[in-house]
PDB file of C-alpha atoms in Angstrom:
ATOM      1  CA  MET A  66      -4.523   0.799  21.405  1.00  0.00           C
ATOM      2  CA  PRO A  67      -2.400   0.526  18.686  1.00  0.00           C
ATOM      3  CA  ALA A  68      -3.587   1.015  14.905  1.00  0.00           C
ATOM      4  CA  LYS A  69      -3.740  -1.243  12.728  1.00  0.00           C
ATOM      5  CA  ILE A  70      -2.790  -0.908   8.894  1.00  0.00           C
ATOM      6  CA  LEU A  71      -3.939  -2.589   5.823  1.00  0.00           C
ATOM      7  CA  ILE A  72      -1.409  -1.867   3.292  1.00  0.00           C
ATOM      8  CA  VAL A  73      -2.750  -3.788  -0.188  1.00  0.00           C
ATOM      9  CA  SER A  74      -1.952  -3.284  -4.601  1.00  0.00           C
ATOM     10  CA  ASP A  75      -1.887  -4.314  -7.744  1.00  0.00           C
ATOM     11  CA  THR A  76      -5.176  -6.131  -6.932  1.00  0.00           C
ATOM     12  CA  HIS A  77      -5.958  -6.718 -10.831  1.00  0.00           C
ATOM     13  CA  GLY A  78     -10.336  -5.870 -11.083  1.00  0.00           C
ATOM     14  CA  ASN A  79      -9.821  -9.910  -8.521  1.00  0.00           C
ATOM     15  CA  ASN A  80     -10.657  -9.117  -4.768  1.00  0.00           C
ATOM     16  CA  THR A  81     -10.863 -12.775  -3.945  1.00  0.00           C
ATOM     17  CA  ASN A  82      -7.364 -12.439  -2.018  1.00  0.00           C
ATOM     18  CA  LEU A  83      -7.895  -8.461  -1.133  1.00  0.00           C
ATOM     19  CA  ARG A  84     -11.412 -10.691   0.849  1.00  0.00           C
ATOM     20  CA  LYS A  85      -9.739 -12.863   2.327  1.00  0.00           C
ATOM     21  CA  ALA A  86      -6.527 -10.422   3.758  1.00  0.00           C
ATOM     22  CA  ILE A  87      -9.825  -7.576   4.921  1.00  0.00           C
ATOM     23  CA  ALA A  88     -10.474 -11.752   7.667  1.00  0.00           C
ATOM     24  CA  ASN A  89      -7.530 -11.371   8.783  1.00  0.00           C
ATOM     25  CA  MET A  90      -7.370  -8.133   9.856  1.00  0.00           C
ATOM     26  CA  GLY A  91     -10.644  -9.171  11.752  1.00  0.00           C
ATOM     27  CA  GLU A  92     -12.180  -6.156  13.328  1.00  0.00           C
ATOM     28  CA  ASN A  93      -8.846  -4.250  14.066  1.00  0.00           C
ATOM     29  CA  LEU A  94      -8.754  -2.223  10.910  1.00  0.00           C
ATOM     30  CA  ASP A  95      -8.249   1.047  11.371  1.00  0.00           C
ATOM     31  CA  LEU A  96      -7.462   1.753   7.946  1.00  0.00           C
ATOM     32  CA  MET A  97      -6.660   0.786   4.200  1.00  0.00           C
ATOM     33  CA  VAL A  98      -4.552   1.808   1.492  1.00  0.00           C
ATOM     34  CA  HIS A  99      -5.066   0.754  -2.169  1.00  0.00           C
ATOM     35  CA  LEU A 100      -1.926   1.679  -4.308  1.00  0.00           C
ATOM     36  CA  GLY A 101      -2.741   0.929  -7.591  1.00  0.00           C
ATOM     37  CA  ASP A 102      -4.224  -1.102 -10.376  1.00  0.00           C
ATOM     38  CA  PHE A 103      -7.360  -1.027  -7.974  1.00  0.00           C
ATOM     39  CA  MET A 104      -9.509  -1.787 -11.695  1.00  0.00           C
ATOM     40  CA  CYS A 105     -13.189  -1.351 -10.073  1.00  0.00           C
ATOM     41  CA  HIS A 106     -14.415   1.315  -9.113  1.00  0.00           C
ATOM     42  CA  PRO A 107     -12.762   3.129  -6.437  1.00  0.00           C
ATOM     43  CA  ASP A 108     -16.251   2.493  -4.647  1.00  0.00           C
ATOM     44  CA  VAL A 109     -16.121  -1.590  -4.916  1.00  0.00           C
ATOM     45  CA  ILE A 110     -12.653  -1.228  -3.196  1.00  0.00           C
ATOM     46  CA  ARG A 111     -14.339   1.816   0.035  1.00  0.00           C
ATOM     47  CA  GLY A 112     -17.850  -1.071  -0.482  1.00  0.00           C
ATOM     48  CA  LEU A 113     -15.451  -3.811   1.265  1.00  0.00           C
ATOM     49  CA  VAL A 114     -14.185  -2.417   4.954  1.00  0.00           C
ATOM     50  CA  ASP A 115     -16.142  -0.018   7.871  1.00  0.00           C
ATOM     51  CA  CYS A 116     -13.162   1.559   7.265  1.00  0.00           C
ATOM     52  CA  PRO A 117     -11.262   4.880   5.852  1.00  0.00           C
ATOM     53  CA  VAL A 118      -9.436   4.239   1.821  1.00  0.00           C
ATOM     54  CA  GLU A 119      -7.024   6.406   0.779  1.00  0.00           C
ATOM     55  CA  MET A 120      -5.913   5.725  -2.565  1.00  0.00           C
ATOM     56  CA  VAL A 121      -3.628   6.166  -5.430  1.00  0.00           C
ATOM     57  CA  ARG A 122      -4.308   5.293  -9.166  1.00  0.00           C
ATOM     58  CA  GLY A 123      -2.606   2.768 -11.233  1.00  0.00           C
ATOM     59  CA  ASN A 124      -1.305   2.318 -14.504  1.00  0.00           C
ATOM     60  CA  CYS A 125      -3.881   0.290 -15.232  1.00  0.00           C
ATOM     61  CA  ASP A 126      -6.785   2.384 -13.590  1.00  0.00           C
ATOM     62  CA  SER A 127      -6.216   5.410 -16.507  1.00  0.00           C
ATOM     63  CA  LEU A 128      -9.668   6.056 -16.346  1.00  0.00           C
ATOM     64  CA  SER A 129     -10.032   6.691 -12.937  1.00  0.00           C
ATOM     65  CA  SER A 130     -10.016   9.600 -11.807  1.00  0.00           C
ATOM     66  CA  ILE A 131      -7.738   9.547  -8.435  1.00  0.00           C
ATOM     67  CA  GLN A 132      -5.196  11.124  -7.609  1.00  0.00           C
ATOM     68  CA  SER A 133      -1.514   8.820  -8.651  1.00  0.00           C
ATOM     69  CA  ALA A 134       0.410   9.814  -5.474  1.00  0.00           C
ATOM     70  CA  LYS A 135      -0.361  11.901  -2.572  1.00  0.00           C
ATOM     71  CA  LEU A 136       0.279  12.894   0.962  1.00  0.00           C
ATOM     72  CA  ILE A 137      -1.562  10.845   3.786  1.00  0.00           C
ATOM     73  CA  ASP A 138      -1.223  11.521   7.626  1.00  0.00           C
ATOM     74  CA  ILE A 139      -1.412   7.459   8.754  1.00  0.00           C
ATOM     75  CA  ALA A 140      -2.023   7.588  12.793  1.00  0.00           C
ATOM     76  CA  GLY A 141       0.606  10.808  13.302  1.00  0.00           C
ATOM     77  CA  HIS A 142       3.283   9.272  11.045  1.00  0.00           C
ATOM     78  CA  LYS A 143       3.072  11.444   7.411  1.00  0.00           C
ATOM     79  CA  ALA A 144       3.450   8.974   4.374  1.00  0.00           C
ATOM     80  CA  PHE A 145       3.717   9.604   0.980  1.00  0.00           C
ATOM     81  CA  ILE A 146       1.887   7.235  -1.065  1.00  0.00           C
ATOM     82  CA  THR A 147       2.293   6.366  -5.215  1.00  0.00           C
ATOM     83  CA  HIS A 148       1.634   3.464  -7.355  1.00  0.00           C
ATOM     84  CA  GLY A 149       5.551   4.285  -8.208  1.00  0.00           C
ATOM     85  CA  HIS A 150       5.074   3.678 -12.617  1.00  0.00           C
ATOM     86  CA  THR A 151       5.764   7.384 -12.217  1.00  0.00           C
ATOM     87  CA  TYR A 152       8.542   7.064 -10.879  1.00  0.00           C
ATOM     88  CA  GLY A 153      10.433   4.491 -12.134  1.00  0.00           C
ATOM     89  CA  GLY A 154       9.359   1.425  -9.931  1.00  0.00           C
ATOM     90  CA  LYS A 155      11.797   0.152  -7.429  1.00  0.00           C
ATOM     91  CA  TRP A 156      13.887   1.749  -9.712  1.00  0.00           C
ATOM     92  CA  GLY A 157      13.054   5.523  -8.343  1.00  0.00           C
ATOM     93  CA  ILE A 158      12.677   4.755  -4.798  1.00  0.00           C
ATOM     94  CA  ASP A 159      15.432   7.228  -4.449  1.00  0.00           C
ATOM     95  CA  THR A 160      13.012  10.263  -5.960  1.00  0.00           C
ATOM     96  CA  MET A 161      10.099   9.305  -4.056  1.00  0.00           C
ATOM     97  CA  LYS A 162      11.866   9.166  -0.497  1.00  0.00           C
ATOM     98  CA  ASP A 163      13.077  12.620  -1.970  1.00  0.00           C
ATOM     99  CA  ILE A 164       9.782  13.646  -2.608  1.00  0.00           C
ATOM    100  CA  ALA A 165       9.179  12.130   0.675  1.00  0.00           C
ATOM    101  CA  ARG A 166      12.084  14.322   2.895  1.00  0.00           C
ATOM    102  CA  GLU A 167      10.616  17.264   0.738  1.00  0.00           C
ATOM    103  CA  ASN A 168       7.203  16.654   2.041  1.00  0.00           C
ATOM    104  CA  GLY A 169       7.906  16.280   5.385  1.00  0.00           C
ATOM    105  CA  ALA A 170       7.129  12.476   5.357  1.00  0.00           C
ATOM    106  CA  GLY A 171       9.228   9.084   6.428  1.00  0.00           C
ATOM    107  CA  ILE A 172       7.528   6.340   5.278  1.00  0.00           C
ATOM    108  CA  VAL A 173       7.255   5.941   0.920  1.00  0.00           C
ATOM    109  CA  MET A 174       4.696   3.451  -0.143  1.00  0.00           C
ATOM    110  CA  PHE A 175       3.719   1.936  -3.651  1.00  0.00           C
ATOM    111  CA  GLY A 176       3.448  -0.538  -5.600  1.00  0.00           C
ATOM    112  CA  HIS A 177       3.326  -0.943  -9.473  1.00  0.00           C
ATOM    113  CA  THR A 178       6.764  -3.993  -8.617  1.00  0.00           C
ATOM    114  CA  HIS A 179       4.970  -6.766  -7.723  1.00  0.00           C
ATOM    115  CA  GLU A 180       7.338  -7.414  -4.665  1.00  0.00           C
ATOM    116  CA  PRO A 181       6.784  -7.305  -1.293  1.00  0.00           C
ATOM    117  CA  MET A 182       9.588  -5.465   0.057  1.00  0.00           C
ATOM    118  CA  ALA A 183       9.553  -3.870   4.531  1.00  0.00           C
ATOM    119  CA  ASP A 184      11.997  -1.239   4.455  1.00  0.00           C
ATOM    120  CA  LYS A 185      12.431   0.530   8.286  1.00  0.00           C
ATOM    121  CA  THR A 186      15.598   1.757   7.938  1.00  0.00           C
ATOM    122  CA  PRO A 187      15.225   4.243  10.623  1.00  0.00           C
ATOM    123  CA  GLY A 188      14.891   7.680   9.128  1.00  0.00           C
ATOM    124  CA  MET A 189      12.536   6.829   6.318  1.00  0.00           C
ATOM    125  CA  ALA A 190      10.124   3.466   5.851  1.00  0.00           C
ATOM    126  CA  VAL A 191       9.997   2.115   2.548  1.00  0.00           C
ATOM    127  CA  ILE A 192       7.255   0.188   2.041  1.00  0.00           C
ATOM    128  CA  ASN A 193       5.633  -2.054  -0.948  1.00  0.00           C
ATOM    129  CA  PRO A 194       3.084  -4.642  -0.411  1.00  0.00           C
ATOM    130  CA  GLY A 195       3.262  -7.143  -3.650  1.00  0.00           C
ATOM    131  CA  SER A 196       0.708  -7.629  -5.147  1.00  0.00           C
ATOM    132  CA  LEU A 197      -2.284  -9.249  -4.263  1.00  0.00           C
ATOM    133  CA  SER A 198      -4.038 -11.355  -7.774  1.00  0.00           C
ATOM    134  CA  ARG A 199      -0.425 -11.599  -9.750  1.00  0.00           C
ATOM    135  CA  PRO A 200       2.861 -11.742  -7.565  1.00  0.00           C
ATOM    136  CA  ARG A 201       5.776 -12.051  -8.969  1.00  0.00           C
ATOM    137  CA  GLN A 202       8.456 -12.699  -6.140  1.00  0.00           C
ATOM    138  CA  ASP A 203      10.312 -16.002  -5.640  1.00  0.00           C
ATOM    139  CA  GLY A 204       7.481 -18.440  -4.414  1.00  0.00           C
ATOM    140  CA  GLY A 205       4.425 -16.031  -6.503  1.00  0.00           C
ATOM    141  CA  ARG A 206       2.438 -16.401  -2.986  1.00  0.00           C
ATOM    142  CA  PRO A 207       0.103 -13.061  -3.093  1.00  0.00           C
ATOM    143  CA  THR A 208       1.412 -10.177  -0.343  1.00  0.00           C
ATOM    144  CA  TYR A 209       0.368  -8.199   1.655  1.00  0.00           C
ATOM    145  CA  ILE A 210       1.325  -5.836   4.175  1.00  0.00           C
ATOM    146  CA  VAL A 211       0.095  -4.345   8.152  1.00  0.00           C
ATOM    147  CA  MET A 212       1.749  -1.977   9.704  1.00  0.00           C
ATOM    148  CA  THR A 213       0.326  -1.676  13.332  1.00  0.00           C
ATOM    149  CA  VAL A 214       1.721   1.934  14.756  1.00  0.00           C
ATOM    150  CA  LYS A 215       2.334   0.990  18.331  1.00  0.00           C
ATOM    151  CA  ASP A 216       0.783   3.131  21.281  1.00  0.00           C
ATOM    152  CA  ASN A 217       3.846   4.523  21.952  1.00  0.00           C
ATOM    153  CA  GLY A 218       4.109   6.116  17.934  1.00  0.00           C
ATOM    154  CA  ASP A 219       6.703   3.155  16.889  1.00  0.00           C
ATOM    155  CA  THR A 220       5.923   1.724  14.000  1.00  0.00           C
ATOM    156  CA  ASP A 221       5.815  -2.228  12.380  1.00  0.00           C
ATOM    157  CA  TYR A 222       5.504  -3.439   9.517  1.00  0.00           C
ATOM    158  CA  SER A 223       4.888  -7.702   8.757  1.00  0.00           C
ATOM    159  CA  VAL A 224       4.844  -8.739   5.267  1.00  0.00           C
ATOM    160  CA  VAL A 225       1.446 -11.428   5.002  1.00  0.00           C
ATOM    161  CA  TYR A 226       1.686 -14.261   2.892  1.00  0.00           C
ATOM    162  CA  ILE A 227      -1.723 -15.945   1.340  1.00  0.00           C
TER     163      ILE A 227
END
């Protein structure tokens, strides 16, 4: 059965749209990844779902003891996750990709920009779910990403607008 992963960022203490994203996933949620600027206690985020949660600290989470970057396994795929602010956000994508490669990861996930992107270049996917509370892209709609890992191991990324 395919794995479904909810990827979010930049909720900034307003979890209303995060709850909507979780509800949209239904009961098919295998993992949630929060890429920082949660601005609440991490247990609040963890308490919203009945699945594992991976989180990193963002620039607005300075009091949190959560790591600012780490490597995780997502259904057999290694990912480098970070908020991205310490790498310059979208201007630091090449640096984040280098770190991922050096650590055997084929996926980079970051937030901070509040603008969604899903670059599925073979060999290195670069994912940014945008923001669920303060979107900055044209149209200003809150976004998140659904990652699907198919039975054959292939991955797919979909930007979802609320």
